[in-house]
């Protein structure tokens, strides 16, 4: 045993010398502002989710909150469990298994640099993780318990977002028509949160969207949306206790997954859904969460979770005049309650849900049984369109599944088999393989029946919801050298039944190749080429029947980042897109921006600025770009037609625990007399947004 310890000390000392010579860190730079700039792969993931039509992603700031929390209270790798490591959304299952196995074999880490000896870990990964992790002696439980209510952090955040130009919806305000925005133009968010590590969290969130009333009319209680939560972790046999609002994440997302989940991107290893089943909820998204209570109990290798939730949700209510009963034609997911018609849909449907999980885990194997059931106040009856033939309907339904994961040496298998109340089936199975220290591969197959239905689910599929799809995905990541990395994937998928705006069974495929070049600490360049072929209704000549045709969209992007010194970073992107390049009506797109980021050490002022130009031939060649915003906020606008955009984002620390953010952004279009459509239409060629935020921590 002594010999093993001596060897470990020698290896650790060697690692320190090598690692220190390879990369330098400045602990003073690790501030919450760092979380306003997501990891490159995360930035691309968020852009991809928005491009695929998931508008709710920009309302979910839970991941940004976690990154800030991990910077302030880093994860201690000497006692972090699998659940905490999963929350980083950075580590693959093989890397998590490698760390825990190493720790079990050789004991606690002596130094952060020892991580180089963990199988599947390298310097590049440790550099990414460094702001969020630490190693130290574990606190005893008694001290930990006493600290829960005294040593945590209270945070109060207030944010206001305002579009400076009046849209058509506000110009109609007060007229005879009811089709106007009845509230003010400000979007308001207020949030209080108390947090102590991952052991105790409680708080309340209140939000009002632009156009919604505030302390008047139907909103006499003030904000349009309120959310409160209490979450306790690691209290003896109780692993998690959630009261109020919380999210539930089961299996691989085939029956329920309410936390932020990524799909295809250059991060080809991130294909597995990883999270604790119960998570506290304090985001502003009004749709994907539960309201009630949930508990997870853990004893030895067994874990059991149960939850129950009751909510009033938005829905489009209809009356059957023949049978004289009401029904719901669709569930509304926008969360907007601005006009009289939107207010009529507010909380019209009641939803009772309950379910749970039983899981068995040993070091390299895990298996679980999952279930969730729903009861509605009004039956759901979709419009009689062909693509709705197998849509979710009725007053109640349920989903059930079995999921598994197994690690064998350098391979990790995982999957889920699910079915709904009508025994319609869905399957997803994946494999991660570390071929050697420099090469990793991923494979994923899914087969989801056209008749399978689920609610609040989010699996690794091409479609937003896992339904009506089969496909095969394969990815590879190669560390060509210490400074050059190649990531690529190919995905082939088929939709056996009709989809919205696709009036026939169809197929498609995606290919992505990305090269990342990092010769030193100051410079990073990546270039990405993407080809996507997907069938859509395409009828430019307005023939009687909409023909379904496969259209190709190609994209080429290069992004450059250069750290000038300890204060300034320069970042620039150039991106091209081509839609239906060989078709009858091809479109091209172009986008270019330059960012200047200013972060002086130990100074109260910081900020960033962007200048951007874009030009496309139409909406089909549109482009997206992640934008820095105030802390916990971000935006991913869509760009088409011709124009310019700029924004300035600044932060000032009035005191150590009191900060102010301000952001001004404006888009200027060429050759346009109006922007937007419907009630959101703005006269003129400019649209401006102003954001102000205050945060007090104590």
XYZ file of C-alpha atoms in Angstrom:
698
model
C 0.000 0.000 0.000
C 2.840 2.402 0.860
C 4.515 1.562 -2.443
C 1.310 2.460 -4.306
C 1.101 5.809 -2.485
C 4.735 6.615 -3.282
C 4.161 5.832 -6.949
C 1.031 7.989 -6.950
C 2.908 10.942 -5.386
C 5.668 10.590 -7.980
C 3.165 10.443 -10.869
C 1.263 13.436 -9.521
C 4.426 15.516 -9.177
C 5.386 14.645 -12.740
C 1.918 15.560 -13.998
C 2.133 18.942 -12.246
C 5.404 19.774 -14.012
C 4.158 18.668 -17.427
C 0.745 20.300 -17.081
C 2.117 23.567 -15.736
C 4.499 23.770 -18.656
C 1.690 23.071 -21.105
C -1.014 25.455 -19.934
C -1.321 28.341 -17.501
C -4.375 29.375 -15.510
C -5.219 32.629 -13.796
C -7.657 31.955 -10.976
C -8.532 35.641 -10.801
C -10.109 35.361 -14.247
C -12.667 32.759 -13.155
C -15.683 34.955 -12.494
C -19.401 34.543 -13.171
C -18.976 36.629 -16.316
C -17.188 33.643 -17.855
C -20.493 31.784 -17.907
C -21.927 34.467 -20.205
C -19.672 33.018 -22.895
C -20.610 29.359 -23.272
C -18.237 26.675 -24.379
C -17.860 26.634 -28.140
C -19.701 23.311 -28.457
C -22.559 24.551 -26.228
C -22.895 27.719 -28.308
C -23.268 25.610 -31.461
C -25.735 23.292 -29.705
C -27.979 26.218 -28.767
C -27.800 27.591 -32.321
C -28.776 24.185 -33.704
C -31.730 23.840 -31.315
C -33.044 27.253 -32.356
C -32.552 26.462 -36.047
C -34.549 23.243 -35.631
C -37.520 25.254 -34.376
C -37.192 24.876 -30.601
C -38.067 28.448 -29.647
C -38.354 27.492 -25.963
C -34.589 27.023 -25.657
C -33.909 30.751 -25.131
C -36.241 30.777 -22.101
C -34.332 27.999 -20.328
C -31.366 29.538 -18.512
C -30.854 26.623 -16.103
C -27.559 25.608 -17.702
C -26.142 29.129 -17.436
C -27.150 29.196 -13.777
C -25.367 25.892 -13.211
C -22.150 27.123 -14.837
C -22.101 30.226 -12.641
C -22.767 28.092 -9.576
C -19.929 25.713 -10.480
C -17.544 28.666 -10.903
C -18.459 29.965 -7.442
C -18.637 26.486 -5.862
C -16.556 24.104 -7.987
C -17.371 20.412 -8.051
C -15.032 18.554 -5.718
C -13.801 15.588 -7.741
C -12.784 13.710 -4.597
C -16.414 13.007 -3.699
C -18.567 14.080 -6.671
C -21.012 11.373 -7.667
C -22.093 10.440 -11.171
C -25.101 12.761 -11.020
C -23.020 15.876 -10.284
C -20.571 15.060 -13.071
C -23.443 14.628 -15.513
C -24.726 18.127 -14.748
C -21.620 19.633 -16.356
C -22.881 18.406 -19.771
C -19.224 18.191 -20.799
C -18.098 14.685 -19.819
C -18.974 11.543 -21.755
C -20.148 8.430 -19.840
C -16.762 6.764 -20.486
C -14.936 9.776 -18.995
C -17.208 9.773 -15.925
C -16.724 6.025 -15.458
C -12.959 6.434 -15.883
C -12.746 9.115 -13.196
C -14.825 7.191 -10.639
C -12.910 3.948 -11.313
C -9.569 5.738 -10.938
C -10.701 7.318 -7.665
C -11.975 4.010 -6.290
C -8.706 2.298 -7.175
C -6.141 4.905 -6.101
C -8.053 7.054 -3.636
C -8.580 10.813 -3.539
C -6.866 13.097 -6.004
C -3.829 14.870 -4.594
C -3.845 17.628 -7.192
C -5.950 18.818 -10.129
C -3.136 17.924 -12.523
C -3.456 14.240 -11.618
C -6.509 14.131 -13.892
C -4.196 13.537 -16.845
C -3.745 9.995 -15.569
C -7.500 9.262 -15.710
C -8.381 7.043 -18.700
C -10.113 9.081 -21.421
C -8.987 12.456 -20.028
C -6.509 14.781 -21.708
C -5.156 18.304 -21.347
C -7.777 19.825 -23.666
C -10.628 18.406 -21.564
C -9.021 19.523 -18.282
C -8.638 23.059 -19.656
C -12.371 23.177 -20.413
C -13.302 21.812 -16.988
C -10.812 23.815 -14.941
C -13.134 26.715 -13.955
C -15.785 24.314 -12.650
C -13.838 21.696 -10.651
C -11.523 21.389 -7.651
C -10.029 18.771 -5.324
C -10.066 19.032 -1.528
C -10.844 17.036 1.608
C -14.498 16.142 1.979
C -16.549 17.947 4.606
C -18.225 15.734 7.197
C -22.010 15.392 7.026
C -22.700 17.205 10.310
C -20.836 20.294 9.183
C -22.510 20.052 5.801
C -25.984 19.838 7.346
C -25.398 22.839 9.631
C -24.173 24.859 6.689
C -27.222 24.326 4.514
C -29.269 27.154 5.967
C -26.428 29.501 6.875
C -23.641 29.301 4.306
C -25.585 29.441 1.048
C -25.959 32.396 -1.298
C -29.055 34.547 -1.694
C -29.497 36.128 -5.111
C -32.050 38.682 -6.291
C -32.197 39.360 -10.041
C -34.344 41.930 -11.858
C -34.360 42.220 -15.660
C -36.221 44.412 -18.137
C -36.224 43.947 -21.921
C -37.869 46.476 -24.200
C -38.207 46.792 -27.997
C -37.938 50.533 -28.505
C -40.048 50.748 -31.667
C -43.810 50.307 -31.289
C -45.199 47.340 -33.188
C -48.646 47.145 -34.763
C -50.044 45.311 -31.735
C -49.518 48.352 -29.504
C -50.705 50.891 -32.062
C -54.137 49.222 -32.033
C -54.352 49.462 -28.256
C -57.606 51.126 -27.230
C -59.354 50.694 -30.579
C -62.668 48.929 -31.114
C -60.987 45.707 -32.214
C -59.902 43.191 -29.577
C -56.892 42.085 -31.607
C -54.145 44.080 -29.919
C -51.574 43.716 -27.138
C -53.329 44.707 -23.947
C -50.236 45.260 -21.800
C -47.035 47.268 -21.801
C -44.046 46.706 -24.091
C -41.639 45.687 -21.311
C -40.658 42.091 -20.692
C -39.944 41.754 -16.971
C -38.234 39.021 -14.988
C -37.712 38.910 -11.224
C -36.070 35.985 -9.464
C -35.029 35.236 -5.899
C -32.946 32.126 -5.210
C -31.151 30.648 -2.224
C -28.539 28.015 -3.079
C -26.151 25.958 -1.010
C -24.083 23.626 -3.211
C -26.379 20.888 -4.556
C -27.861 20.275 -1.093
C -30.474 22.998 -0.660
C -32.177 25.349 -3.100
C -35.344 27.371 -2.909
C -36.721 30.440 -4.606
C -39.408 32.154 -6.631
C -39.493 33.372 -10.233
C -41.940 35.912 -11.684
C -42.140 36.884 -15.353
C -44.197 39.052 -17.678
C -43.794 38.880 -21.455
C -43.967 41.983 -23.628
C -47.600 42.841 -24.353
C -48.972 41.180 -21.212
C -50.823 43.204 -18.612
C -49.231 44.046 -15.264
C -51.404 44.621 -12.175
C -54.431 45.303 -14.370
C -57.156 43.432 -16.244
C -56.698 39.657 -16.204
C -53.285 40.127 -14.551
C -54.457 41.773 -11.359
C -51.929 39.763 -9.353
C -49.031 41.352 -11.230
C -46.825 39.054 -13.253
C -48.326 36.665 -15.775
C -46.192 33.703 -14.620
C -45.107 32.690 -11.120
C -42.920 29.743 -10.197
C -41.678 28.597 -6.767
C -39.517 25.660 -5.759
C -37.855 23.921 -2.822
C -35.209 21.296 -3.538
C -33.257 19.269 -0.955
C -30.447 16.868 -1.796
C -28.527 14.108 0.004
C -30.486 13.968 3.239
C -29.762 10.449 4.441
C -31.698 7.929 2.377
C -33.391 10.831 0.576
C -31.281 11.631 -2.460
C -33.638 14.353 -3.748
C -36.802 16.013 -2.502
C -38.621 18.489 -4.737
C -41.628 20.574 -3.712
C -43.230 23.143 -5.986
C -41.870 23.351 -9.523
C -39.364 20.777 -10.743
C -38.320 18.936 -13.887
C -38.354 15.184 -14.464
C -35.844 13.456 -16.756
C -36.321 9.763 -17.496
C -34.218 7.321 -19.513
C -33.096 8.666 -22.890
C -35.963 11.114 -23.294
C -38.467 8.875 -25.062
C -41.183 9.301 -22.421
C -40.162 12.465 -20.537
C -37.193 14.850 -20.495
C -37.814 18.405 -19.280
C -34.275 19.715 -18.744
C -32.212 21.316 -21.492
C -30.983 18.560 -23.816
C -28.692 18.849 -26.796
C -28.849 17.136 -30.155
C -26.546 17.036 -33.178
C -23.507 19.310 -33.222
C -19.739 19.242 -33.587
C -19.637 17.800 -30.053
C -20.148 14.343 -31.539
C -19.629 12.518 -28.223
C -22.587 14.243 -26.550
C -25.342 11.899 -27.715
C -26.490 10.413 -24.412
C -29.083 12.017 -22.154
C -27.481 12.444 -18.708
C -29.126 13.982 -15.641
C -30.541 13.202 -12.248
C -34.228 12.351 -12.514
C -35.433 15.240 -10.341
C -34.062 18.739 -10.859
C -35.158 22.080 -9.322
C -36.930 24.396 -11.741
C -36.614 28.186 -11.689
C -36.508 29.219 -15.344
C -38.980 31.495 -17.113
C -40.213 28.873 -19.592
C -43.911 28.341 -18.843
C -44.345 24.915 -20.438
C -41.917 22.099 -19.666
C -42.011 21.464 -15.918
C -44.044 19.760 -13.183
C -45.814 21.421 -10.268
C -46.310 19.296 -7.182
C -43.871 17.041 -5.326
C -41.256 14.434 -6.111
C -38.833 12.320 -4.111
C -35.874 10.073 -4.895
C -34.793 7.485 -2.335
C -31.438 5.727 -2.555
C -30.236 2.686 -0.638
C -27.094 0.788 -1.644
C -27.452 -0.050 -5.351
C -31.168 0.754 -5.574
C -32.840 4.049 -6.326
C -36.577 4.828 -6.526
C -38.300 8.034 -7.641
C -41.948 9.040 -7.488
C -43.650 12.311 -8.421
C -47.098 13.845 -8.790
C -48.026 17.096 -10.499
C -51.145 19.150 -11.165
C -51.118 22.162 -13.475
C -53.436 24.408 -15.406
C -52.067 24.676 -18.942
C -52.898 26.685 -22.058
C -55.031 25.068 -24.755
C -57.264 25.905 -27.700
C -60.771 25.186 -26.394
C -63.611 24.211 -28.744
C -67.277 23.357 -28.235
C -68.930 20.412 -29.965
C -72.352 21.928 -30.709
C -73.793 18.541 -31.733
C -72.879 16.543 -28.624
C -72.757 19.639 -26.399
C -69.393 19.013 -24.778
C -66.080 20.846 -24.844
C -62.759 19.591 -26.139
C -59.234 20.846 -26.787
C -57.919 20.956 -30.353
C -54.314 21.670 -29.352
C -52.101 22.452 -26.367
C -50.570 25.920 -26.588
C -46.831 26.172 -25.898
C -45.992 29.833 -26.576
C -46.662 31.043 -23.017
C -48.001 34.333 -24.406
C -51.117 35.962 -22.916
C -51.156 39.315 -24.697
C -54.358 39.483 -26.754
C -57.925 38.592 -25.824
C -57.725 35.358 -27.846
C -54.501 34.308 -26.077
C -56.064 35.102 -22.714
C -59.033 32.861 -23.567
C -56.622 29.947 -23.978
C -54.834 30.600 -20.687
C -55.049 27.723 -18.185
C -58.159 26.307 -19.862
C -56.910 22.721 -19.601
C -56.143 20.856 -16.370
C -53.315 18.322 -16.370
C -52.676 15.741 -13.662
C -49.482 13.727 -14.137
C -47.690 11.193 -11.998
C -45.011 8.585 -12.463
C -41.626 7.413 -11.350
C -38.568 5.259 -11.784
C -36.898 2.264 -10.151
C -33.224 1.924 -10.934
C -30.485 -0.574 -10.107
C -26.846 0.515 -10.439
C -23.466 -1.166 -10.021
C -20.149 0.379 -11.074
C -20.374 -0.489 -14.789
C -24.062 -1.285 -15.259
C -27.381 0.466 -14.703
C -30.970 -0.452 -15.560
C -34.243 1.256 -14.809
C -38.004 1.043 -15.264
C -39.841 4.300 -15.969
C -43.486 5.352 -16.128
C -45.490 8.563 -16.534
C -49.264 8.952 -16.803
C -51.460 11.953 -17.703
C -55.103 12.844 -17.046
C -56.694 15.893 -18.706
C -59.805 17.864 -17.819
C -60.961 18.088 -21.455
C -60.314 15.463 -24.130
C -57.771 16.319 -26.830
C -59.140 16.088 -30.374
C -56.819 17.229 -33.145
C -57.942 18.780 -36.427
C -58.772 16.111 -39.054
C -55.596 16.573 -41.102
C -53.731 13.584 -42.489
C -50.561 14.403 -40.547
C -52.671 14.360 -37.353
C -54.030 10.860 -37.978
C -51.899 9.349 -35.191
C -51.644 12.455 -33.018
C -52.084 12.362 -29.259
C -55.789 12.313 -28.333
C -58.187 11.492 -25.519
C -58.484 12.428 -21.843
C -55.678 10.221 -20.564
C -52.600 8.412 -21.770
C -49.301 7.077 -20.444
C -45.768 6.138 -21.426
C -43.591 3.373 -20.024
C -40.025 2.322 -20.696
C -36.940 0.349 -19.706
C -33.526 1.998 -20.009
C -30.017 0.635 -19.540
C -26.325 1.532 -19.703
C -23.289 -0.742 -19.610
C -19.578 0.066 -19.716
C -17.118 -2.576 -20.850
C -13.490 -1.452 -20.990
C -13.420 1.333 -23.594
C -17.046 0.888 -24.749
C -20.275 2.295 -23.330
C -23.668 0.932 -24.420
C -26.950 2.660 -23.574
C -30.543 2.695 -24.697
C -34.242 2.848 -23.938
C -37.249 0.827 -25.084
C -40.586 2.602 -24.633
C -44.251 2.131 -25.413
C -47.405 4.161 -24.892
C -50.797 3.162 -23.596
C -51.786 1.750 -27.007
C -48.584 -0.365 -27.078
C -47.016 1.740 -29.842
C -43.254 1.300 -29.546
C -40.114 3.433 -29.602
C -36.480 2.339 -29.343
C -33.168 4.153 -29.073
C -29.759 2.498 -28.653
C -26.290 4.016 -28.650
C -22.622 3.103 -28.390
C -19.590 5.213 -27.446
C -16.134 3.795 -28.132
C -12.697 5.162 -27.272
C -10.629 3.604 -30.045
C -7.424 4.937 -28.450
C -6.252 8.045 -26.635
C -6.876 10.214 -29.710
C -9.896 8.669 -31.450
C -13.490 8.286 -30.211
C -16.560 7.127 -32.110
C -20.302 7.217 -31.456
C -23.208 5.310 -32.966
C -26.920 5.745 -32.340
C -29.939 3.978 -33.824
C -33.542 4.995 -33.202
C -36.792 3.463 -34.409
C -39.929 5.267 -33.285
C -43.324 4.198 -34.565
C -45.468 6.654 -36.502
C -48.218 5.920 -33.970
C -46.071 6.458 -30.834
C -46.964 9.601 -28.875
C -45.432 11.332 -25.855
C -45.548 14.676 -24.076
C -42.626 16.735 -22.671
C -40.174 14.246 -24.197
C -36.874 15.070 -25.864
C -34.731 12.251 -27.254
C -31.751 12.360 -29.619
C -33.815 12.564 -32.803
C -34.060 14.762 -35.874
C -37.589 15.862 -34.959
C -38.255 17.924 -31.871
C -40.474 15.215 -30.379
C -39.632 11.488 -30.656
C -42.308 10.367 -33.088
C -42.604 8.950 -36.605
C -38.870 8.483 -37.181
C -36.157 5.916 -37.746
C -32.520 6.769 -38.232
C -28.850 5.974 -37.763
C -26.214 8.424 -36.517
C -22.455 7.959 -36.487
C -19.786 10.380 -35.288
C -16.024 10.446 -34.902
C -13.653 12.726 -32.995
C -9.925 12.628 -33.766
C -7.193 14.524 -31.955
C -4.881 14.784 -34.957
C -2.244 16.514 -32.846
C -1.976 18.595 -29.680
C -3.341 21.598 -31.566
C -5.606 20.123 -34.268
C -8.894 18.272 -33.756
C -11.362 16.864 -36.272
C -15.029 16.144 -35.522
C -17.482 14.687 -38.028
C -20.865 13.005 -38.080
C -23.368 11.561 -40.531
C -27.054 11.066 -39.774
C -29.596 9.251 -41.959
C -33.286 9.365 -41.061
C -36.692 8.412 -42.433
C -40.209 9.588 -41.563
C -42.695 6.772 -42.380
C -45.757 9.043 -42.127
C -46.686 12.612 -43.031
C -45.385 15.570 -41.038
C -46.485 19.155 -40.701
C -45.747 20.806 -44.080
C -44.539 17.473 -45.511
C -47.460 15.760 -47.256
C -45.826 12.367 -47.829
C -43.424 9.908 -46.147
C -39.930 11.297 -46.510
C -36.224 10.835 -45.804
C -33.224 13.018 -45.142
C -29.584 13.103 -44.117
C -27.046 15.403 -42.456
C -23.259 15.551 -42.743
C -20.935 17.752 -40.693
C -17.159 18.105 -40.697
C -15.398 20.498 -38.323
C -11.702 21.221 -37.861
C -10.518 23.045 -34.734
C -7.040 24.550 -34.626
C -5.568 25.749 -31.296
C -1.835 26.357 -31.685
C -1.571 28.155 -28.326
C -3.587 29.746 -25.517
C -4.283 32.897 -27.498
C -5.602 31.544 -30.817
C -8.496 29.283 -31.705
C -9.909 28.750 -35.207
C -12.601 26.354 -36.289
C -14.097 25.702 -39.716
C -17.319 23.748 -40.207
C -18.953 22.420 -43.353
C -22.521 21.132 -43.115
C -24.845 19.502 -45.662
C -28.487 18.843 -44.865
C -30.995 17.224 -47.236
C -34.592 17.147 -46.110
C -37.963 16.795 -47.849
C -40.472 19.654 -47.668
C -43.631 20.789 -49.422
C -42.201 22.863 -52.264
C -44.683 24.613 -54.508
C -43.186 27.818 -55.966
C -45.380 27.562 -59.080
C -48.613 27.051 -57.070
C -49.770 23.827 -58.672
C -53.009 22.280 -57.235
C -51.169 19.683 -55.106
C -48.123 20.499 -53.003
C -45.277 18.313 -54.293
C -42.864 16.935 -51.689
C -39.295 17.424 -52.811
C -35.932 16.877 -51.139
C -34.033 20.131 -50.838
C -30.397 20.524 -49.858
C -28.985 23.229 -47.618
C -25.234 23.663 -47.310
C -23.301 25.814 -44.905
C -19.672 26.814 -44.468
C -18.495 28.617 -41.348
C -15.127 29.792 -40.070
C -14.753 31.384 -36.647
C -11.582 32.934 -35.304
C -10.769 33.908 -31.716
C -7.604 35.721 -30.634
C -6.755 36.795 -27.092
C -4.827 40.039 -27.516
C -3.815 40.280 -23.843
C -5.309 39.695 -20.403
C -8.020 42.282 -21.146
C -9.043 42.047 -24.797
C -10.260 39.159 -26.949
C -11.070 39.508 -30.633
C -13.540 37.100 -32.234
C -14.855 36.976 -35.789
C -17.069 34.698 -37.893
C -17.742 34.346 -41.607
C -20.571 32.052 -42.720
C -22.069 31.115 -46.089
C -25.232 29.146 -46.859
C -26.684 27.698 -50.032
C -30.261 26.433 -50.333
C -31.371 24.249 -53.257
C -28.184 25.131 -55.105
C -29.106 23.128 -58.227
C -32.863 23.763 -58.080
C -35.195 26.142 -59.898
C -35.013 28.878 -57.255
C -31.691 28.636 -55.401
C -30.865 30.942 -52.523
C -27.550 32.099 -51.062
C -26.772 33.571 -47.675
C -23.830 35.405 -46.116
C -23.106 36.536 -42.555
C -20.049 38.138 -41.010
C -19.483 39.558 -37.540
C -16.665 40.793 -35.348
C -16.699 40.805 -31.541
C -14.456 42.681 -29.150
C -14.564 41.358 -25.572
C -13.110 43.376 -22.699
C -12.429 41.676 -19.336
C -9.793 43.375 -17.211
C -8.570 41.557 -14.122
C -9.896 42.766 -10.776
C -11.724 45.721 -12.357
C -15.428 46.541 -11.918
C -16.115 47.200 -15.611
C -16.314 44.656 -18.462
C -18.254 44.242 -21.685
C -18.355 43.253 -25.324
C -19.455 44.689 -28.640
C -20.436 43.148 -31.979
C -20.717 44.504 -35.536
C -22.447 42.268 -38.060
C -23.511 42.248 -41.714
C -25.868 39.696 -43.276
C -27.344 39.182 -46.724
C -29.563 36.321 -47.929
C -31.842 35.758 -50.918
C -34.720 34.679 -48.690
C -35.867 32.856 -45.583
C -34.713 29.427 -46.776
C -31.084 30.590 -46.742
C -31.421 32.148 -43.290
C -28.590 32.087 -40.760
C -28.362 32.091 -36.958
C -25.763 33.525 -34.591
C -25.470 33.213 -30.801
C -25.277 36.601 -29.073
C -23.800 37.531 -25.705
C -26.340 39.041 -23.389
C -26.691 39.937 -19.727
C -25.850 37.222 -17.200
C -28.165 34.171 -17.581
C -29.589 35.664 -20.752
C -28.765 34.938 -24.359
C -30.367 35.411 -27.741
C -30.089 33.590 -31.063
C -31.800 35.759 -33.715
C -32.581 34.550 -37.224
C -31.107 36.624 -40.060
C -32.416 36.872 -43.617
C -32.764 39.593 -46.287
C -30.063 42.306 -46.130
C -28.970 44.349 -43.183
C -26.659 45.212 -40.346
C -26.741 44.437 -36.653
C -24.764 45.616 -33.689
C -24.971 45.290 -29.940
C -23.132 46.613 -26.917
C -23.218 44.671 -23.669
C -21.644 46.130 -20.520
C -21.379 45.093 -16.882
C -20.417 47.215 -13.891
C -19.842 45.949 -10.351
C -21.107 48.721 -8.110
C -20.017 46.637 -5.155
C -18.548 43.193 -4.791
C -21.997 41.647 -4.494
C -24.062 44.118 -6.545
C -23.790 44.280 -10.344
C -25.543 46.118 -13.156
C -25.837 45.059 -16.811
C -27.000 47.083 -19.799
C -27.380 45.943 -23.402
C -28.437 47.786 -26.528
C -28.934 45.918 -29.798
C -30.225 47.131 -33.146
C -30.912 45.580 -36.549
C -30.980 47.854 -39.596
C -32.404 46.428 -42.838
C -31.712 47.659 -46.332
C -34.623 48.269 -48.714
C -37.340 47.549 -46.130
C -40.279 49.679 -45.059
C -41.435 47.348 -42.286
C -40.063 44.537 -40.122
C -41.981 41.478 -38.994
C -45.558 40.391 -39.605
C -48.950 40.605 -37.927
C -49.098 42.370 -34.580
C -45.293 42.260 -34.313
C -44.824 44.358 -37.467
C -42.720 47.489 -36.943
C -42.832 50.364 -39.443
C -39.476 51.440 -40.798
C -36.225 49.563 -41.319
C -34.877 49.527 -37.745
C -35.603 47.393 -34.708
C -33.905 48.059 -31.371
C -33.838 46.226 -28.046
C -32.752 47.590 -24.674
C -32.006 45.267 -21.746
C -31.275 46.317 -18.166
C -30.449 43.936 -15.313
C -29.600 44.228 -11.629
C -28.301 41.399 -9.450
C -27.643 41.452 -5.730
C -25.949 38.515 -3.991
C -25.707 38.204 -0.206
